[in-house]
Amino acid sequence: MGTPLLTAIVLSREPIDLQIEGLVVINVVSKIENHVMMNKMRRKAIKRVKTDYWFYLDSDDELPPDYLSVLNECMAAEVAVAYTDEIVRMKGQADWYRNPGEYSAEKHAADMYMLHHLVLYETQATLEELPNIPEGGIAMFEMMLSYQLAKLSVKYIPRVGYIWHKSNTGFHTKYDSLRAVCGAATWCNKTAGQT
């Protein structure tokens, strides 16, 4: 298949040996308790990426069977950030197809989950914009990153790129996470129109 062009960054509490065809997997192991820690680990992981593109993959989620085709289409867009539809899967419920639609900065600032799963980032653009994303504080890092990179170039790929195994007790349900979303929205709205 040749040298992979993509990296999946996987954060987990315990080491995992995850092999995904066509991808480099970076496993960042940390017992993350809050979003200050989460942001620090996510930033640290990005600096380990050696491929042209990368994305976040939660250790309890999965990619669709045609993930390589979807990822290739995202890369072919040649943008700083490409994003897709996702399937939300919860135990005991029917799958929910989440379709964020075409991009606008206004829609994104109003809905920080617009670019959620799957979001593919161009590595060089990420590294160049990383200093513009604030460190510390209670704000969701990946939401600020996707908003900042979308100012450069963004493309919506209307295909399922991710299967989110959502639970009622996950990290996203904690009060700290809700504060982090609000913090990200505040920052994005303050920086609207800035490049």
Coordinates of N, CA and C in Angstrom, one line a residue:
M1 N 0.8 -1.2 0.0 CA 0.0 0.0 0.0 C 0.9 1.3 0.0
G2 N 2.1 1.2 0.4 CA 3.0 2.3 0.4 C 3.0 3.0 1.7
T3 N 3.7 4.1 1.8 CA 3.8 4.8 3.1 C 2.5 5.5 3.4
P4 N 1.9 5.3 4.6 CA 0.7 6.0 5.0 C 0.8 7.5 5.0
L5 N -0.2 8.2 4.6 CA -0.2 9.7 4.5 C -1.0 10.2 5.7
L6 N -1.6 9.4 6.5 CA -2.5 9.8 7.6 C -2.1 9.2 8.9
T7 N -2.4 10.0 10.0 CA -2.2 9.5 11.3 C -3.5 9.6 12.1
A8 N -3.8 8.6 12.8 CA -4.9 8.7 13.8 C -4.3 8.8 15.2
I9 N -4.7 9.9 15.9 CA -4.2 10.2 17.2 C -5.3 9.6 18.2
V10 N -4.9 8.6 19.0 CA -5.8 8.0 19.9 C -5.4 8.2 21.3
L11 N -6.2 8.9 22.1 CA -6.0 9.1 23.5 C -6.7 8.0 24.3
S12 N -6.0 7.4 25.3 CA -6.6 6.4 26.1 C -6.0 6.4 27.5
R13 N -6.7 5.8 28.4 CA -6.3 5.8 29.8 C -5.2 4.7 30.0
E14 N -5.3 3.6 29.2 CA -4.4 2.5 29.3 C -3.8 2.3 27.9
P15 N -2.6 1.8 27.8 CA -2.0 1.6 26.4 C -2.8 0.6 25.6
I16 N -2.9 0.9 24.3 CA -3.7 0.0 23.4 C -2.8 -0.2 22.2
D17 N -3.0 -1.4 21.7 CA -2.2 -1.8 20.4 C -3.2 -1.8 19.3
L18 N -3.4 -0.7 18.7 CA -4.4 -0.5 17.6 C -3.7 -0.4 16.3
Q19 N -4.0 -1.4 15.5 CA -3.5 -1.5 14.1 C -4.6 -1.2 13.1
I20 N -4.4 -0.1 12.3 CA -5.5 0.2 11.3 C -4.8 0.3 10.0
E21 N -5.2 -0.5 9.0 CA -4.6 -0.5 7.7 C -4.6 0.8 7.1
G22 N -3.4 1.2 6.6 CA -3.2 2.5 5.8 C -3.0 3.7 6.7
L23 N -3.0 3.5 8.1 CA -2.8 4.6 9.0 C -1.6 4.4 9.9
V24 N -1.0 5.5 10.3 CA -0.1 5.5 11.5 C -1.0 5.8 12.7
V25 N -0.8 5.0 13.7 CA -1.6 5.3 15.0 C -0.6 5.7 16.1
I26 N -1.0 6.9 16.6 CA -0.2 7.4 17.7 C -1.1 7.3 19.0
N27 N -0.7 6.5 19.9 CA -1.5 6.2 21.1 C -0.9 7.1 22.2
V28 N -1.7 8.1 22.7 CA -1.2 8.9 23.8 C -1.9 8.4 25.1
V29 N -1.2 7.9 26.0 CA -1.7 7.3 27.2 C -1.7 8.4 28.4
S30 N -2.9 8.7 28.9 CA -2.9 9.6 30.0 C -4.3 9.5 30.7
K31 N -4.3 9.5 32.0 CA -5.5 9.5 32.8 C -6.0 10.9 32.9
I32 N -6.7 11.4 31.9 CA -7.2 12.7 31.7 C -8.4 13.0 32.6
E33 N -8.3 14.0 33.5 CA -9.3 14.3 34.4 C -10.1 15.6 34.1
N34 N -9.6 16.4 33.2 CA -10.2 17.7 32.9 C -9.7 18.2 31.5
H35 N -10.3 19.3 31.1 CA -10.0 19.7 29.7 C -8.7 20.5 29.6
V36 N -8.2 21.0 30.8 CA -6.8 21.5 30.7 C -5.8 20.4 30.4
M37 N -6.0 19.3 31.1 CA -5.1 18.1 30.8 C -5.4 17.6 29.3
M38 N -6.6 17.5 28.9 CA -7.0 17.0 27.6 C -6.3 17.9 26.5
N39 N -6.4 19.2 26.7 CA -5.8 20.1 25.7 C -4.3 20.0 25.6
K40 N -3.7 19.8 26.8 CA -2.2 19.6 26.8 C -1.8 18.4 26.0
M41 N -2.6 17.3 26.3 CA -2.2 16.0 25.6 C -2.5 16.0 24.1
R42 N -3.6 16.7 23.7 CA -3.9 16.8 22.3 C -2.8 17.6 21.6
R43 N -2.4 18.7 22.2 CA -1.4 19.5 21.5 C -0.1 18.7 21.4
K44 N 0.3 18.0 22.5 CA 1.5 17.3 22.6 C 1.5 16.2 21.5
A45 N 0.4 15.5 21.3 CA 0.3 14.5 20.3 C 0.5 15.0 18.9
I46 N 0.0 16.2 18.6 CA 0.1 16.7 17.2 C 1.6 16.9 16.8
K47 N 2.4 17.2 17.8 CA 3.8 17.5 17.5 C 4.6 16.2 17.2
R48 N 3.9 15.0 17.4 CA 4.5 13.7 17.0 C 4.1 13.3 15.6
V49 N 3.2 14.0 15.0 CA 2.7 13.5 13.7 C 3.7 13.8 12.6
K50 N 4.0 12.8 11.8 CA 5.0 12.8 10.7 C 4.3 12.7 9.3
T51 N 3.0 12.4 9.3 CA 2.3 12.3 8.0 C 1.7 13.6 7.5
D52 N 1.2 13.6 6.3 CA 0.7 14.8 5.7 C -0.6 15.3 6.4
Y53 N -1.4 14.3 6.9 CA -2.7 14.6 7.4 C -2.9 13.8 8.7
W54 N -3.8 14.2 9.6 CA -4.1 13.5 10.8 C -5.5 13.8 11.3
F55 N -6.0 12.9 12.2 CA -7.3 13.1 12.8 C -7.3 12.5 14.2
Y56 N -8.3 12.9 15.0 CA -8.5 12.3 16.3 C -9.4 11.1 16.2
L57 N -9.1 10.0 16.9 CA -10.0 8.8 17.0 C -10.0 8.4 18.4
D58 N -11.2 8.4 19.0 CA -11.4 7.9 20.4 C -11.2 6.4 20.4
S59 N -10.6 5.9 21.5 CA -10.3 4.5 21.6 C -11.5 3.6 21.6
D60 N -12.7 4.1 22.0 CA -13.9 3.3 22.0 C -14.8 3.6 20.8
D61 N -14.4 4.3 19.8 CA -15.1 4.6 18.6 C -14.6 3.7 17.4
E62 N -15.2 3.9 16.2 CA -14.7 3.1 15.1 C -14.8 3.9 13.8
L63 N -14.1 3.4 12.8 CA -14.2 4.0 11.5 C -15.1 3.1 10.6
P64 N -15.8 3.6 9.6 CA -16.7 2.8 8.7 C -15.8 1.9 7.9
P65 N -16.4 0.8 7.3 CA -15.7 -0.1 6.5 C -15.0 0.5 5.3
D66 N -15.5 1.6 4.7 CA -14.9 2.3 3.6 C -14.0 3.5 4.0
Y67 N -13.5 3.4 5.2 CA -12.8 4.6 5.8 C -11.7 5.1 4.9
L68 N -10.9 4.2 4.3 CA -9.8 4.6 3.4 C -10.3 5.4 2.2
S69 N -11.4 5.0 1.7 CA -12.0 5.8 0.5 C -12.4 7.2 1.0
V70 N -13.0 7.2 2.2 CA -13.5 8.5 2.7 C -12.3 9.4 3.0
L71 N -11.3 8.9 3.6 CA -10.1 9.6 4.0 C -9.3 10.1 2.7
N72 N -9.3 9.3 1.7 CA -8.7 9.7 0.4 C -9.4 10.8 -0.2
E73 N -10.7 10.8 -0.1 CA -11.5 11.9 -0.7 C -11.3 13.2 0.1
C74 N -11.1 13.1 1.4 CA -10.8 14.2 2.3 C -9.5 14.8 1.9
M75 N -8.5 13.9 1.7 CA -7.1 14.4 1.3 C -7.2 15.1 -0.1
A76 N -7.9 14.5 -1.0 CA -8.0 15.0 -2.3 C -8.5 16.4 -2.4
A77 N -9.3 16.8 -1.4 CA -9.8 18.2 -1.3 C -8.7 19.2 -1.2
E78 N -7.6 18.8 -0.6 CA -6.4 19.6 -0.4 C -6.7 20.9 0.3
V79 N -7.4 20.7 1.5 CA -7.7 21.9 2.3 C -7.1 21.7 3.7
A80 N -7.1 22.8 4.5 CA -6.5 22.7 5.8 C -7.3 21.8 6.7
V81 N -8.7 21.8 6.5 CA -9.5 20.9 7.3 C -10.7 20.4 6.5
A82 N -10.9 19.1 6.5 CA -12.0 18.5 5.8 C -12.9 17.7 6.9
Y83 N -14.2 17.7 6.7 CA -15.0 17.1 7.7 C -16.1 16.3 7.0
T84 N -16.7 15.3 7.8 CA -17.6 14.4 7.2 C -18.9 14.3 8.1
D85 N -19.8 13.4 7.6 CA -20.9 13.0 8.4 C -20.5 12.0 9.4
E86 N -21.3 11.6 10.4 CA -21.0 10.6 11.3 C -22.2 9.8 11.7
I87 N -22.0 8.6 12.1 CA -23.1 7.8 12.7 C -22.9 7.8 14.2
V88 N -24.0 8.2 14.9 CA -24.0 8.2 16.4 C -24.7 6.9 16.9
R89 N -24.0 6.1 17.6 CA -24.5 4.8 18.0 C -24.5 4.8 19.6
M90 N -25.7 4.5 20.1 CA -25.9 4.4 21.5 C -26.6 3.1 21.8
K91 N -26.2 2.5 22.9 CA -26.7 1.2 23.3 C -28.3 1.3 23.5
G92 N -28.9 0.3 22.8 CA -30.4 0.2 23.0 C -31.2 1.2 22.1
Q93 N -30.5 1.9 21.2 CA -31.2 2.9 20.4 C -30.8 2.7 18.9
A94 N -31.6 3.2 18.1 CA -31.3 3.1 16.6 C -30.2 4.1 16.3
D95 N -29.3 3.8 15.4 CA -28.3 4.7 15.0 C -28.9 6.0 14.5
W96 N -28.1 7.1 14.7 CA -28.5 8.4 14.3 C -27.5 8.9 13.3
Y97 N -27.9 9.3 12.1 CA -27.0 9.8 11.1 C -26.9 11.3 11.3
R98 N -25.7 11.8 11.6 CA -25.5 13.2 11.8 C -24.9 13.8 10.6
N99 N -25.6 14.8 10.0 CA -25.2 15.5 8.8 C -25.0 17.0 9.1
P100 N -23.7 17.4 9.3 CA -23.5 18.8 9.6 C -23.8 19.8 8.5
G101 N -23.7 19.4 7.2 CA -24.0 20.3 6.1 C -22.8 21.2 5.7
E102 N -23.0 22.0 4.7 CA -22.0 22.8 4.2 C -21.5 23.8 5.2
Y103 N -20.2 24.2 5.1 CA -19.6 25.1 6.1 C -19.9 26.5 6.0
S104 N -20.1 27.2 7.1 CA -20.0 28.6 7.2 C -19.5 28.9 8.6
A105 N -18.7 30.0 8.7 CA -18.1 30.4 10.0 C -19.2 30.7 11.0
E106 N -20.3 31.3 10.5 CA -21.4 31.6 11.4 C -22.1 30.4 12.0
K107 N -22.3 29.4 11.2 CA -22.9 28.1 11.7 C -22.0 27.5 12.7
H108 N -20.7 27.5 12.3 CA -19.7 26.8 13.2 C -19.6 27.5 14.6
A109 N -19.6 28.8 14.6 CA -19.5 29.6 15.8 C -20.7 29.4 16.7
A110 N -21.9 29.1 16.0 CA -23.1 28.9 16.8 C -23.2 27.5 17.2
D111 N -22.5 26.5 16.6 CA -22.6 25.1 16.9 C -21.2 24.6 16.9
M112 N -20.6 24.5 18.1 CA -19.2 24.1 18.2 C -19.0 22.6 17.8
Y113 N -20.1 21.8 17.8 CA -20.1 20.4 17.4 C -20.3 20.3 15.9
M114 N -20.3 21.3 15.1 CA -20.5 21.2 13.7 C -19.4 20.4 13.1
L115 N -18.2 20.7 13.4 CA -17.0 19.9 13.0 C -16.6 19.0 14.2
H116 N -17.1 17.8 14.2 CA -17.0 16.9 15.3 C -16.2 15.6 14.9
H117 N -16.9 14.7 14.2 CA -16.3 13.5 13.7 C -16.7 13.3 12.3
L118 N -15.9 13.0 11.4 CA -14.5 12.9 11.4 C -14.0 14.3 10.9
V119 N -12.9 14.7 11.5 CA -12.3 16.0 11.0 C -10.9 15.6 10.7
L120 N -10.5 15.9 9.4 CA -9.2 15.6 9.0 C -8.4 16.9 8.8
Y121 N -7.2 16.9 9.5 CA -6.4 18.2 9.5 C -5.2 18.0 8.6
E122 N -4.8 19.0 7.9 CA -3.5 19.0 7.2 C -2.4 19.4 8.2
T123 N -1.4 18.6 8.2 CA -0.4 18.7 9.3 C 0.4 20.0 9.3
Q124 N 0.8 20.4 8.1 CA 1.6 21.7 8.1 C 0.8 22.9 8.5
A125 N -0.4 23.0 8.0 CA -1.3 24.1 8.4 C -1.6 24.0 9.9
T126 N -1.7 22.8 10.5 CA -2.0 22.7 11.9 C -0.8 23.2 12.7
L127 N 0.4 22.8 12.3 CA 1.6 23.3 13.1 C 1.8 24.8 13.0
E128 N 1.4 25.4 11.8 CA 1.6 26.8 11.7 C 0.5 27.6 12.5
E129 N -0.7 27.0 12.6 CA -1.7 27.7 13.4 C -1.7 27.4 14.9
L130 N -1.0 26.3 15.3 CA -1.0 25.9 16.7 C -0.7 27.0 17.7
P131 N 0.3 27.9 17.4 CA 0.6 29.0 18.3 C -0.6 30.0 18.5
N132 N -1.5 30.0 17.5 CA -2.7 30.9 17.6 C -3.8 30.4 18.5
I133 N -3.7 29.1 18.9 CA -4.7 28.5 19.8 C -4.3 28.6 21.2
P134 N -5.1 29.2 22.1 CA -4.6 29.5 23.4 C -4.4 28.2 24.2
E135 N -3.4 28.2 25.1 CA -3.1 27.0 26.0 C -3.8 27.3 27.3
G136 N -4.0 26.2 28.0 CA -4.6 26.3 29.4 C -6.0 26.8 29.3
G137 N -6.6 27.1 30.4 CA -8.0 27.6 30.5 C -9.0 26.5 30.1
I138 N -10.2 26.8 30.3 CA -11.3 25.8 30.1 C -11.9 26.1 28.7
A139 N -11.3 25.5 27.7 CA -11.9 25.6 26.3 C -11.5 24.4 25.5
M140 N -12.4 23.9 24.7 CA -12.2 22.6 24.0 C -11.2 22.9 22.8
F141 N -10.0 22.3 22.9 CA -8.9 22.6 22.0 C -9.3 22.3 20.6
E142 N -9.8 21.1 20.3 CA -10.1 20.7 18.9 C -11.2 21.5 18.3
M143 N -12.1 22.1 19.0 CA -13.1 23.0 18.5 C -12.5 24.3 18.0
M144 N -11.6 24.8 18.8 CA -10.9 26.1 18.5 C -9.9 25.8 17.3
L145 N -9.3 24.7 17.3 CA -8.4 24.3 16.2 C -9.1 24.2 14.8
S146 N -10.2 23.5 14.8 CA -11.0 23.4 13.6 C -11.5 24.7 13.1
Y147 N -11.9 25.5 14.0 CA -12.5 26.9 13.6 C -11.4 27.7 13.0
Q148 N -10.2 27.7 13.6 CA -9.0 28.5 13.1 C -8.6 28.0 11.8
L149 N -8.5 26.7 11.6 CA -8.0 26.1 10.3 C -9.0 26.3 9.2
A150 N -10.3 26.3 9.6 CA -11.3 26.5 8.6 C -11.3 27.9 8.0
K151 N -10.6 28.9 8.7 CA -10.4 30.2 8.1 C -9.5 30.2 6.9
L152 N -8.6 29.1 6.9 CA -7.7 29.0 5.7 C -8.3 28.3 4.6
S153 N -8.9 27.1 4.8 CA -9.7 26.4 3.7 C -10.3 25.2 4.4
V154 N -11.6 25.0 3.9 CA -12.4 23.9 4.6 C -13.3 23.3 3.5
K155 N -13.5 22.0 3.7 CA -14.4 21.3 2.7 C -15.2 20.2 3.5
Y156 N -16.5 20.3 3.2 CA -17.4 19.3 3.7 C -17.5 18.1 2.8
I157 N -17.2 16.9 3.3 CA -17.3 15.7 2.5 C -18.6 14.9 3.0
P158 N -19.7 14.9 2.2 CA -20.9 14.3 2.7 C -21.0 12.8 2.6
R159 N -20.0 12.2 3.4 CA -20.0 10.7 3.6 C -19.7 10.4 5.0
V160 N -20.1 9.3 5.4 CA -19.9 8.9 6.8 C -18.4 8.5 7.0
G161 N -17.7 9.3 7.9 CA -16.3 9.0 8.1 C -16.0 8.5 9.5
Y162 N -17.0 8.4 10.3 CA -16.8 8.0 11.7 C -18.0 7.4 12.4
I163 N -17.8 6.5 13.3 CA -18.9 5.9 14.1 C -18.6 6.2 15.5
W164 N -19.5 7.1 16.1 CA -19.3 7.5 17.5 C -20.1 6.7 18.4
H165 N -19.4 6.0 19.3 CA -20.1 5.1 20.3 C -20.4 6.0 21.5
K166 N -21.5 6.7 21.5 CA -21.8 7.7 22.5 C -22.5 7.0 23.7
S167 N -22.1 7.5 24.9 CA -22.7 7.0 26.1 C -23.3 8.2 26.9
N168 N -24.1 7.8 27.9 CA -24.6 8.8 28.8 C -23.7 9.2 29.9
T169 N -22.6 8.5 30.0 CA -21.6 8.8 31.1 C -20.2 9.1 30.6
G170 N -20.1 9.4 29.3 CA -18.7 9.7 28.8 C -18.2 11.0 29.3
F171 N -16.9 11.3 28.9 CA -16.3 12.5 29.3 C -17.0 13.8 28.8
H172 N -17.7 13.6 27.6 CA -18.4 14.7 27.0 C -19.6 15.2 27.9
T173 N -20.0 14.3 28.8 CA -21.2 14.7 29.6 C -20.8 15.4 30.9
K174 N -19.6 15.5 31.2 CA -19.1 16.1 32.5 C -19.3 17.6 32.4
Y175 N -19.4 18.2 33.6 CA -19.6 19.7 33.7 C -18.4 20.4 33.1
D176 N -17.2 19.9 33.3 CA -16.0 20.4 32.7 C -16.1 20.5 31.2
S177 N -16.6 19.5 30.6 CA -16.7 19.5 29.1 C -17.7 20.5 28.6
L178 N -18.8 20.7 29.4 CA -19.8 21.7 29.0 C -19.1 23.1 29.1
R179 N -18.4 23.4 30.1 CA -17.7 24.6 30.3 C -16.7 24.8 29.1
A180 N -16.0 23.7 28.7 CA -15.0 23.8 27.7 C -15.6 24.2 26.3
V181 N -16.8 23.6 26.1 CA -17.5 24.0 24.8 C -17.8 25.5 24.8
C182 N -18.3 26.0 26.0 CA -18.7 27.4 26.1 C -17.4 28.3 25.9
G183 N -16.3 27.8 26.5 CA -15.0 28.5 26.4 C -14.6 28.6 24.9
A184 N -14.7 27.5 24.2 CA -14.3 27.4 22.8 C -15.2 28.4 22.0
A185 N -16.5 28.4 22.3 CA -17.4 29.2 21.5 C -17.1 30.7 21.8
T186 N -16.8 31.0 23.0 CA -16.4 32.4 23.3 C -15.2 32.9 22.5
W187 N -14.2 32.0 22.5 CA -12.9 32.3 21.8 C -13.2 32.4 20.3
C188 N -13.9 31.5 19.8 CA -14.2 31.5 18.3 C -14.9 32.8 17.9
N189 N -15.9 33.2 18.7 CA -16.7 34.4 18.4 C -15.8 35.7 18.5
K190 N -14.9 35.7 19.4 CA -14.0 36.8 19.6 C -13.0 36.9 18.4
T191 N -12.7 35.8 17.8 CA -11.7 35.8 16.8 C -12.3 35.7 15.4
A192 N -13.6 35.8 15.3 CA -14.3 35.7 14.0 C -13.8 36.8 13.1
G193 N -13.5 36.4 11.9 CA -13.0 37.3 10.9 C -11.5 37.6 10.9
Q194 N -10.9 37.1 11.9 CA -9.4 37.2 12.0 C -8.7 36.1 11.3
T195 N -7.6 36.3 10.6 CA -6.9 35.3 9.9 C -5.5 35.2 10.4

